[in-house]
Coordinates of C-alpha atoms and ligand atoms in Angstrom, one line a residue:
M733 CA -25.0 26.8 -7.9
V734 CA -21.4 25.5 -8.1
S735 CA -19.2 25.3 -5.0
R736 CA -16.5 27.9 -5.1
V737 CA -12.9 26.8 -4.7
I738 CA -10.8 29.5 -3.0
P739 CA -7.1 28.6 -3.3
V740 CA -5.1 28.6 -0.1
D741 CA -1.6 29.9 0.3
P742 CA 1.3 27.4 -0.4
F743 CA 1.9 25.1 2.6
D744 CA 4.2 22.4 3.9
L745 CA 2.1 19.7 5.6
V746 CA 4.0 17.1 7.6
I747 CA 1.9 14.0 8.5
F748 CA 3.3 12.0 11.4
G749 CA 1.9 8.5 11.3
A750 CA 1.7 8.7 7.5
T751 CA 1.6 5.0 6.9
G752 CA -1.2 4.5 9.5
D753 CA -4.9 3.8 8.9
L754 CA -6.3 7.3 9.3
A755 CA -3.7 8.9 7.0
Q756 CA -4.4 6.3 4.3
R757 CA -8.2 6.3 4.6
K758 CA -8.9 9.9 5.3
I759 CA -6.1 12.4 5.3
L760 CA -4.3 11.6 2.0
P761 CA -7.5 11.0 0.0
A762 CA -8.9 14.3 1.3
L763 CA -5.7 16.1 0.2
F764 CA -5.9 14.5 -3.2
R765 CA -9.4 15.7 -3.7
R766 CA -8.5 19.3 -2.7
F767 CA -5.5 19.0 -5.1
C768 CA -7.8 17.9 -7.9
A769 CA -10.2 20.7 -7.1
G770 CA -7.4 23.2 -7.7
Q771 CA -7.2 24.4 -4.2
W772 CA -3.5 24.0 -3.7
P773 CA -1.1 26.5 -5.2
E774 CA 2.1 25.5 -6.9
G775 CA 5.0 24.6 -4.5
T776 CA 2.8 23.0 -1.8
Q777 CA 4.3 19.8 -0.5
I778 CA 3.1 16.9 1.7
I779 CA 5.8 15.1 3.8
G780 CA 4.9 11.7 5.2
V781 CA 6.7 10.7 8.3
A782 CA 6.7 7.4 10.0
R783 CA 9.1 4.9 11.5
R784 CA 9.1 2.5 8.5
A785 CA 12.3 2.8 6.4
Q786 CA 11.4 3.6 2.8
D787 CA 12.2 6.2 0.3
D788 CA 9.9 8.7 -1.5
A789 CA 9.1 6.2 -4.3
G790 CA 8.1 3.5 -1.8
F791 CA 5.8 5.9 0.0
R792 CA 4.3 7.1 -3.2
D793 CA 3.4 3.5 -4.0
V794 CA 1.7 3.2 -0.6
V795 CA -0.2 6.5 -1.2
R796 CA -1.2 5.5 -4.7
A797 CA -2.7 2.2 -3.4
A798 CA -4.5 4.1 -0.7
L799 CA -6.0 6.5 -3.2
H800 CA -7.1 3.7 -5.4
E801 CA -8.8 2.1 -2.4
H802 CA -10.4 5.1 -0.8
D803 CA -11.1 7.6 -3.6
P804 CA -13.6 6.4 -6.3
T805 CA -12.1 8.7 -8.9
A806 CA -8.4 7.9 -8.5
R807 CA -8.2 4.8 -10.7
S808 CA -9.6 6.6 -13.7
N809 CA -7.6 9.7 -13.0
A810 CA -4.0 8.4 -13.3
Q811 CA -2.6 11.8 -14.4
S812 CA -3.9 13.7 -11.4
V813 CA -2.7 10.9 -9.1
A814 CA 0.8 11.1 -10.7
E815 CA 0.8 14.9 -10.3
F816 CA -0.3 14.7 -6.7
L817 CA 2.3 12.1 -5.9
R818 CA 5.1 14.4 -7.3
R819 CA 4.3 16.7 -4.4
V820 CA 4.5 13.9 -1.8
R821 CA 7.7 13.0 0.0
Y822 CA 8.7 10.7 2.8
L823 CA 11.0 10.7 5.7
P824 CA 11.6 7.9 8.2
L825 CA 11.7 9.3 11.7
D826 CA 11.1 8.0 15.2
A827 CA 9.1 10.5 17.3
T828 CA 10.9 9.3 20.4
Q829 CA 14.5 9.7 19.0
D830 CA 16.5 12.7 18.1
Q831 CA 17.9 11.6 14.8
G832 CA 16.5 12.7 11.5
W833 CA 15.0 16.0 12.6
G834 CA 17.6 18.0 10.8
D835 CA 16.6 16.2 7.6
L836 CA 13.0 17.2 8.1
A837 CA 14.0 20.8 8.8
S838 CA 15.8 20.9 5.5
L839 CA 12.7 19.9 3.6
L840 CA 10.6 22.8 5.0
H841 CA 10.3 26.2 3.4
A842 CA 11.3 29.1 5.6
D843 CA 8.3 31.5 5.4
R844 CA 5.6 29.1 4.4
I845 CA 2.5 27.9 6.3
R846 CA 3.7 24.8 8.2
A847 CA 1.2 22.3 9.5
F848 CA 2.2 19.3 11.6
Y849 CA -0.5 16.6 11.6
F850 CA -0.2 14.2 14.6
S851 CA -2.0 11.2 13.1
V852 CA -0.5 9.1 15.9
G853 CA -1.6 7.9 19.3
P854 CA -1.9 10.5 22.1
S855 CA 1.2 9.1 23.9
L856 CA 3.3 10.5 21.0
F857 CA 1.9 14.0 21.1
G858 CA 4.4 15.1 23.8
P859 CA 7.5 13.6 22.3
L860 CA 6.6 15.0 18.9
A861 CA 5.8 18.5 20.2
E862 CA 8.9 18.6 22.2
R863 CA 11.2 17.6 19.3
I864 CA 9.5 19.9 16.8
K865 CA 10.3 22.7 19.1
A866 CA 13.7 21.5 20.2
H867 CA 14.9 21.1 16.7
G868 CA 13.8 24.5 15.6
L869 CA 11.0 23.3 13.2
T870 CA 8.5 26.0 14.1
N871 CA 8.1 29.3 12.2
A872 CA 5.6 32.1 12.6
Q873 CA 2.9 30.2 10.6
T874 CA 3.1 26.9 12.4
R875 CA 0.0 24.9 13.3
V876 CA -0.4 21.4 14.9
V877 CA -3.4 19.2 14.2
V878 CA -4.4 16.5 16.7
E879 CA -6.9 13.8 16.3
K880 CA -9.4 12.3 18.6
P881 CA -9.4 10.5 21.0
F882 CA -8.2 13.6 22.9
G883 CA -7.6 11.9 26.2
H884 CA -9.4 9.1 27.9
D885 CA -10.9 11.1 30.7
L886 CA -10.5 14.6 32.2
A887 CA -7.2 14.0 33.8
S888 CA -5.6 12.7 30.6
A889 CA -7.1 15.5 28.5
Q890 CA -5.7 18.0 30.9
A891 CA -2.3 16.4 30.8
L892 CA -2.4 16.5 26.9
N893 CA -3.5 20.1 26.9
A894 CA -0.7 21.0 29.3
T895 CA 1.9 19.1 27.2
L896 CA 0.8 20.9 24.0
A897 CA 0.6 24.2 25.8
R898 CA 4.3 23.9 26.8
Y899 CA 5.3 24.1 23.1
F900 CA 2.4 25.8 21.3
H901 CA 0.0 28.6 21.7
E902 CA -3.7 27.6 21.8
S903 CA -4.2 29.5 18.5
Q904 CA -1.8 27.0 16.9
I905 CA -3.6 23.9 18.1
Y906 CA -6.3 22.3 15.9
R907 CA -8.2 19.5 17.7
I908 CA -10.2 17.6 15.2
D909 CA -13.8 16.4 15.7
H910 CA -14.6 15.4 12.1
Y911 CA -18.3 15.8 12.7
L912 CA -17.7 19.6 12.7
G913 CA -16.3 19.3 9.2
K914 CA -19.4 17.7 7.8
E915 CA -21.3 20.0 5.5
T916 CA -24.7 19.2 7.1
V917 CA -23.4 19.7 10.6
Q918 CA -22.3 23.2 9.7
N919 CA -25.7 23.6 8.2
L920 CA -27.2 23.3 11.6
M921 CA -25.8 26.7 12.3
A922 CA -27.0 28.1 9.0
V923 CA -30.6 26.7 9.6
R924 CA -30.7 28.1 13.1
F925 CA -29.0 31.5 12.7
G926 CA -29.7 32.2 9.0
N927 CA -33.5 32.0 9.3
M928 CA -35.9 34.1 11.3
L929 CA -38.4 31.3 11.3
F930 CA -36.9 28.9 13.8
E931 CA -34.9 30.9 16.4
P932 CA -37.9 32.6 18.1
L933 CA -39.4 29.1 18.8
W934 CA -36.0 27.5 19.8
N935 CA -36.5 27.3 23.5
S936 CA -38.3 25.4 26.2
Q937 CA -41.5 27.4 25.8
Y938 CA -42.1 25.8 22.4
V939 CA -39.9 22.8 22.2
D940 CA -41.0 19.7 24.1
H941 CA -37.8 17.8 23.6
I942 CA -35.0 17.1 21.2
Q943 CA -33.8 13.8 19.9
I944 CA -30.3 13.3 18.6
T945 CA -29.6 10.0 16.9
V946 CA -26.3 8.8 15.4
A947 CA -27.0 5.2 14.4
E948 CA -24.4 3.1 12.6
T949 CA -24.7 -0.3 10.9
V950 CA -20.9 -0.9 11.1
G951 CA -19.4 -2.8 14.0
I952 CA -15.9 -2.4 15.5
D953 CA -14.0 -4.8 13.4
G954 CA -10.3 -3.9 13.1
R955 CA -10.5 -1.5 16.0
E956 CA -11.2 -4.0 18.8
D957 CA -8.4 -3.0 21.2
Y958 CA -9.2 0.7 21.0
Y959 CA -13.0 0.2 21.2
E960 CA -12.9 -2.2 24.1
R961 CA -11.1 0.6 26.1
A962 CA -13.3 3.4 24.8
G963 CA -16.9 2.2 24.3
A964 CA -19.7 4.3 22.8
M965 CA -19.6 6.9 25.5
R966 CA -16.0 7.9 24.9
D967 CA -15.9 7.1 21.2
M968 CA -19.1 9.0 20.1
V969 CA -21.0 10.7 22.9
Q970 CA -18.2 12.7 24.5
N971 CA -17.3 14.3 21.2
H972 CA -19.5 13.9 18.2
L973 CA -22.9 13.8 19.9
M974 CA -21.7 16.5 22.3
Q975 CA -20.9 18.7 19.4
L976 CA -24.3 18.2 17.8
L977 CA -25.9 19.0 21.1
C978 CA -23.9 22.2 21.4
L979 CA -24.8 23.4 18.0
I980 CA -28.5 22.8 18.6
A981 CA -28.5 24.3 22.1
M982 CA -26.1 27.2 22.0
E983 CA -27.0 30.8 22.1
P984 CA -26.4 32.7 18.8
P985 CA -22.8 33.8 18.8
A986 CA -22.2 37.4 17.8
K987 CA -20.1 36.4 14.9
F988 CA -19.1 33.2 13.1
D989 CA -15.6 33.3 14.4
P990 CA -13.6 30.8 16.4
D991 CA -13.8 32.2 19.9
A992 CA -17.4 33.5 19.6
V993 CA -18.7 30.1 18.5
R994 CA -16.6 28.1 20.9
D995 CA -17.4 30.3 23.9
E996 CA -21.1 29.6 23.3
K997 CA -20.5 25.8 22.9
L998 CA -18.6 25.8 26.1
K999 CA -21.4 27.5 28.0
V1000 CA -23.8 24.7 26.9
I1001 CA -21.4 21.9 28.1
R1002 CA -21.0 23.7 31.4
A1003 CA -24.7 24.0 31.8
L1004 CA -25.3 20.2 31.4
D1005 CA -26.6 18.5 34.5
T1006 CA -25.0 15.3 35.7
V1007 CA -26.9 12.5 34.1
E1008 CA -28.9 10.3 36.6
P1009 CA -28.1 6.6 36.4
H1010 CA -31.8 5.8 35.5
H1011 CA -31.6 8.3 32.6
I1012 CA -29.0 6.3 30.7
V1013 CA -29.1 3.0 29.0
R1014 CA -26.0 1.0 27.8
G1015 CA -26.2 -1.7 25.2
Q1016 CA -24.0 -4.3 23.6
F1017 CA -24.8 -6.0 20.3
E1018 CA -25.3 -9.7 20.1
G1019 CA -24.4 -12.0 17.2
G1020 CA -26.7 -12.5 14.3
Q1021 CA -26.8 -13.7 10.7
D1022 CA -24.5 -11.0 9.5
G1023 CA -21.7 -11.3 12.1
A1024 CA -20.5 -12.2 15.6
G1025 CA -21.6 -10.5 18.8
Y1026 CA -19.6 -7.8 20.5
R1027 CA -17.9 -10.1 23.0
A1028 CA -16.9 -12.6 20.4
V1029 CA -15.5 -9.7 18.2
V1030 CA -13.3 -8.4 21.0
G1031 CA -12.4 -11.9 22.3
N1032 CA -13.6 -11.1 25.8
P1033 CA -16.6 -13.2 26.9
R1034 CA -17.1 -10.9 29.9
S1035 CA -16.6 -7.6 28.3
T1036 CA -18.8 -4.9 29.8
T1037 CA -17.9 -2.2 27.2
E1038 CA -21.0 -0.6 25.6
S1039 CA -21.5 -0.4 21.9
Y1040 CA -24.7 1.6 22.4
V1041 CA -25.7 4.5 24.6
A1042 CA -29.1 6.3 25.0
L1043 CA -29.4 9.0 27.6
R1044 CA -31.5 12.0 28.7
A1045 CA -29.5 15.2 29.2
H1046 CA -30.6 18.5 30.6
V1047 CA -29.1 21.9 29.7
S1048 CA -29.8 23.9 32.8
N1049 CA -30.2 27.5 31.6
W1050 CA -33.0 29.9 30.8
R1051 CA -33.5 28.8 27.3
W1052 CA -33.7 25.0 27.9
A1053 CA -34.8 24.4 31.5
G1054 CA -37.5 21.7 31.3
T1055 CA -36.7 20.6 27.7
P1056 CA -34.8 17.2 27.8
F1057 CA -32.3 16.3 25.1
Y1058 CA -32.4 12.5 24.3
L1059 CA -29.2 11.3 22.8
R1060 CA -28.5 7.8 21.3
T1061 CA -25.8 6.2 19.3
G1062 CA -24.9 2.6 18.6
K1063 CA -23.1 0.1 16.4
R1064 CA -24.6 -2.6 14.3
L1065 CA -28.1 -1.0 14.3
V1066 CA -30.8 -1.3 11.8
A1067 CA -29.7 1.6 9.6
R1068 CA -27.0 4.2 9.2
S1069 CA -28.8 7.4 10.1
S1070 CA -27.8 10.6 11.9
V1071 CA -30.8 12.8 12.6
I1072 CA -31.8 15.5 14.9
N1073 CA -35.5 15.8 15.7
V1074 CA -36.8 18.9 17.3
M1075 CA -40.2 18.0 18.7
F1076 CA -42.4 21.0 19.3
K1077 CA -45.1 21.2 21.9
D1078 CA -48.8 20.8 21.1
A1079 CA -50.8 23.9 20.4
P1080 CA -51.9 25.3 23.7
H1081 CA -55.6 24.9 22.9
S1082 CA -57.3 22.9 20.1
I1083 CA -60.2 24.9 18.6
F1084 CA -61.2 21.7 16.7
G1085 CA -62.0 19.7 19.9
A1086 CA -60.8 16.4 21.1
A1087 CA -61.9 14.5 18.0
A1088 CA -59.2 16.3 15.9
G1089 CA -56.6 14.5 18.0
R1090 CA -53.2 15.9 19.2
H1091 CA -50.8 17.2 16.7
A1092 CA -47.3 18.7 17.2
N1093 CA -44.8 19.9 14.7
M1094 CA -41.5 18.2 14.3
L1095 CA -38.4 19.6 12.6
S1096 CA -36.1 16.8 11.4
I1097 CA -32.6 17.6 10.3
R1098 CA -31.0 14.7 8.5
L1099 CA -27.2 14.8 8.7
Q1100 CA -26.5 11.6 6.9
P1101 CA -27.4 10.0 4.6
N1102 CA -30.1 11.6 2.5
E1103 CA -29.2 15.0 3.9
G1104 CA -32.1 17.4 4.2
I1105 CA -34.8 18.9 6.4
T1106 CA -38.4 17.8 7.0
L1107 CA -40.9 19.9 8.8
K1108 CA -44.0 18.0 9.9
V1109 CA -47.0 20.3 9.7
T1110 CA -50.7 19.7 10.5
I1111 CA -53.3 20.2 7.9
K1112 CA -57.0 19.4 7.3
E1113 CA -57.6 15.9 6.2
P1114 CA -59.3 16.3 2.8
G1115 CA -62.9 15.5 2.3
Q1116 CA -66.2 15.5 4.0
G1117 CA -67.0 14.6 7.6
G1118 CA -65.9 17.5 9.7
M1119 CA -62.6 18.9 10.7
R1120 CA -60.1 16.1 11.0
L1121 CA -56.4 16.8 11.1
I1122 CA -53.4 15.0 9.7
D1123 CA -49.7 15.5 9.8
V1124 CA -47.8 15.8 6.5
P1125 CA -44.1 16.4 5.8
L1126 CA -42.7 19.4 4.1
D1127 CA -39.7 17.6 2.8
M1128 CA -36.5 19.0 1.4
S1129 CA -33.6 16.9 0.2
F1130 CA -30.5 19.1 -0.1
A1131 CA -29.4 17.0 -3.1
E1132 CA -32.6 17.9 -5.0
A1133 CA -32.8 21.5 -3.8
L1134 CA -29.1 22.3 -4.6
G1135 CA -28.9 20.5 -7.9
P1136 CA -26.6 17.8 -9.3
E1137 CA -23.4 20.0 -9.3
N1138 CA -23.6 20.1 -5.4
Q1139 CA -24.2 16.4 -4.9
N1140 CA -20.6 15.8 -3.6
P1141 CA -19.6 18.7 -1.3
P1142 CA -16.1 18.4 0.1
G1143 CA -15.9 15.8 2.8
A1144 CA -15.2 16.6 6.5
Y1145 CA -11.4 16.1 6.3
E1146 CA -11.1 18.1 3.1
R1147 CA -12.8 21.0 4.8
L1148 CA -11.0 20.7 8.1
I1149 CA -7.5 20.4 6.6
M1150 CA -8.0 23.4 4.4
D1151 CA -9.3 25.3 7.4
V1152 CA -6.0 24.4 9.2
I1153 CA -4.1 25.9 6.3
R1154 CA -6.3 29.0 6.3
G1155 CA -5.7 29.4 10.0
N1156 CA -9.5 29.2 10.9
Q1157 CA -10.2 27.4 14.2
T1158 CA -14.0 27.8 14.2
L1159 CA -14.6 24.1 13.4
F1160 CA -12.0 22.8 15.9
M1161 CA -12.4 22.1 19.6
R1162 CA -10.7 24.4 22.0
G1163 CA -8.8 22.9 25.0
D1164 CA -11.4 24.1 27.6
E1165 CA -14.2 22.7 25.5
V1166 CA -12.7 19.2 25.4
E1167 CA -12.0 19.3 29.1
A1168 CA -15.6 20.4 30.0
A1169 CA -16.9 17.5 27.8
W1170 CA -14.8 15.0 29.8
A1171 CA -15.8 16.6 33.1
W1172 CA -19.5 15.8 32.2
T1173 CA -18.6 12.3 30.9
D1174 CA -16.3 11.1 33.6
P1175 CA -18.9 10.7 36.4
I1176 CA -21.2 8.7 34.1
I1177 CA -18.4 6.2 33.4
A1178 CA -17.2 6.2 37.0
G1179 CA -20.8 5.4 38.1
W1180 CA -21.0 2.4 35.8
H1181 CA -17.7 1.0 37.2
A1182 CA -18.7 1.7 40.8
R1183 CA -22.1 -0.1 40.3
G1184 CA -20.6 -3.0 38.2
D1185 CA -23.1 -2.0 35.5
V1186 CA -23.4 -4.5 32.6
P1187 CA -24.8 -3.3 29.2
K1188 CA -28.1 -4.7 28.0
P1189 CA -27.8 -7.0 25.0
Y1190 CA -29.5 -6.0 21.8
D1191 CA -29.9 -7.8 18.5
S1192 CA -27.6 -6.7 15.6
G1193 CA -29.8 -5.0 13.0
S1194 CA -32.3 -3.7 15.6
T1195 CA -32.9 -0.2 17.0
G1196 CA -31.0 -1.0 20.2
P1197 CA -32.0 -2.4 23.6
G1198 CA -35.6 -2.3 24.7
D1199 CA -34.6 -0.3 27.8
A1200 CA -33.9 2.7 25.5
E1201 CA -37.6 2.7 24.5
L1202 CA -38.5 2.6 28.2
L1203 CA -36.3 5.6 28.9
M1204 CA -38.6 7.6 26.6
K1205 CA -41.8 5.8 27.5
R1206 CA -41.4 6.7 31.2
D1207 CA -41.5 10.4 30.1
G1208 CA -44.6 9.8 27.9
R1209 CA -42.5 10.1 24.7
H1210 CA -41.1 7.8 22.0
W1211 CA -38.1 7.7 19.7
Q1212 CA -38.6 8.5 16.1
G1213 CA -37.7 5.5 13.8
I1214 CA -34.2 4.9 12.6
N1215 CA -34.6 5.0 8.8
P1216 CA -31.9 4.8 6.2
Ligands
LIG1689 C1 -15.4 8.0 14.7 C2 -15.6 6.9 15.6 O1 -14.9 9.1 15.3 O2 -16.6 8.3 14.0 C3 -16.2 5.7 14.9 O3 -14.4 6.5 16.2 C4 -17.4 6.0 14.1 O4 -16.5 4.6 15.8 C5 -17.2 7.2 13.2 O5 -17.8 4.9 13.3 C6 -18.4 7.7 12.6 O6 -18.1 8.7 11.7 P1 -19.1 8.9 10.4 O7 -18.4 10.1 9.7 O8 -19.0 7.6 9.6 O9 -20.4 9.2 10.9

């Protein structure tokens, strides 16, 4: 089984903020890989835009260095790098000034797909959108791509949506949540809606609860200012974990098309209850052998920003009433592991009697690393001595099941940028979806501020604060381990 590469139509991609961290680490390496895969047709061009004064050659040196650092194949692939760089240009431009836009216009092809990637802070979305429009840079095939964070709260997200809507139609706006570009996250939909096996059981009658864990070993180094203002709730829960929750909880859309999928996700977010304060735990990592604690890293000894959140959410609809969703995410934890565990209920009656113990099925969907699925099933313990039961894993690693040629599927940014070019918005967040997610998040954060809540300390390299265990224990449940 080899992944198919379907070439896209020729395009002009303008990256605003092209000398910034995201462009260097993610966007340009992703474009390079799609170029090497043969997905770009002849004539396609990338135009880097930033304030820094430099020419094409200077920018190409910057891009070459970025590829060498962020793409493991680039160093040994000098010819492809050189061919890629021939298609890369640069234009110095200040988003808040009116000079230089005519030069940008002259680089663009009239009837070609035209994507403007706003890899800049949200304060520049408005000035950029306004000038793109005012200087006549749009054509019939224009799209704009915006990155997270999409706002800081509901009001700012509404303001951003209103600003973009002044210049672009919703069908032209691509709001990125890179989790949706991950192969295994898309696989959640394939597992749920491509198999007859799971969907009939996918409801509160059969599912006791669901655990969604996104654990990271990294800290926040290099992003202190942003993170201190955001915290785990805004940085991870409002977007990435919310998207995972939506894909797990949503009703089957009639079609895999942008509005059908996003309508269903929106219904899930709108069905979420307000989270009670005692159903949420915030944590902040302490220093350890392998690094400083959160407060030292951000240089604020009194910081109350959380680097960890665990919470219990409820989707109040017919399918999920009574089945809690436990979400947790944190920095500097014991392992990097994103997993969704669907915990089924016990069988209603054990014909083997109390001695056989209680056994429940669990479906684990591992998103990263070691992508795969495990189904815990109950069987007879071998041997004499009566009917004793044990749980064993039916374990599937995607890498093994799909073969070596599928070990490196396109990364999230590769997939998403090509979807922008194709004009497919299915894996991008719609404006109303983002606003609904903020509407759920805002009261939680406001509650912390009103109560002067201080996050619980946890050891770096641990599974998070002890209170997160209590959150589950109180409900007679426990978290599954965080394993690499
Ligand atoms: C980003 C967050 O959106 O996602 C980071 O801002 C986080 O804090 C990252 O580390 C996690 O992404 P991934 O792809 O490494 O799971």
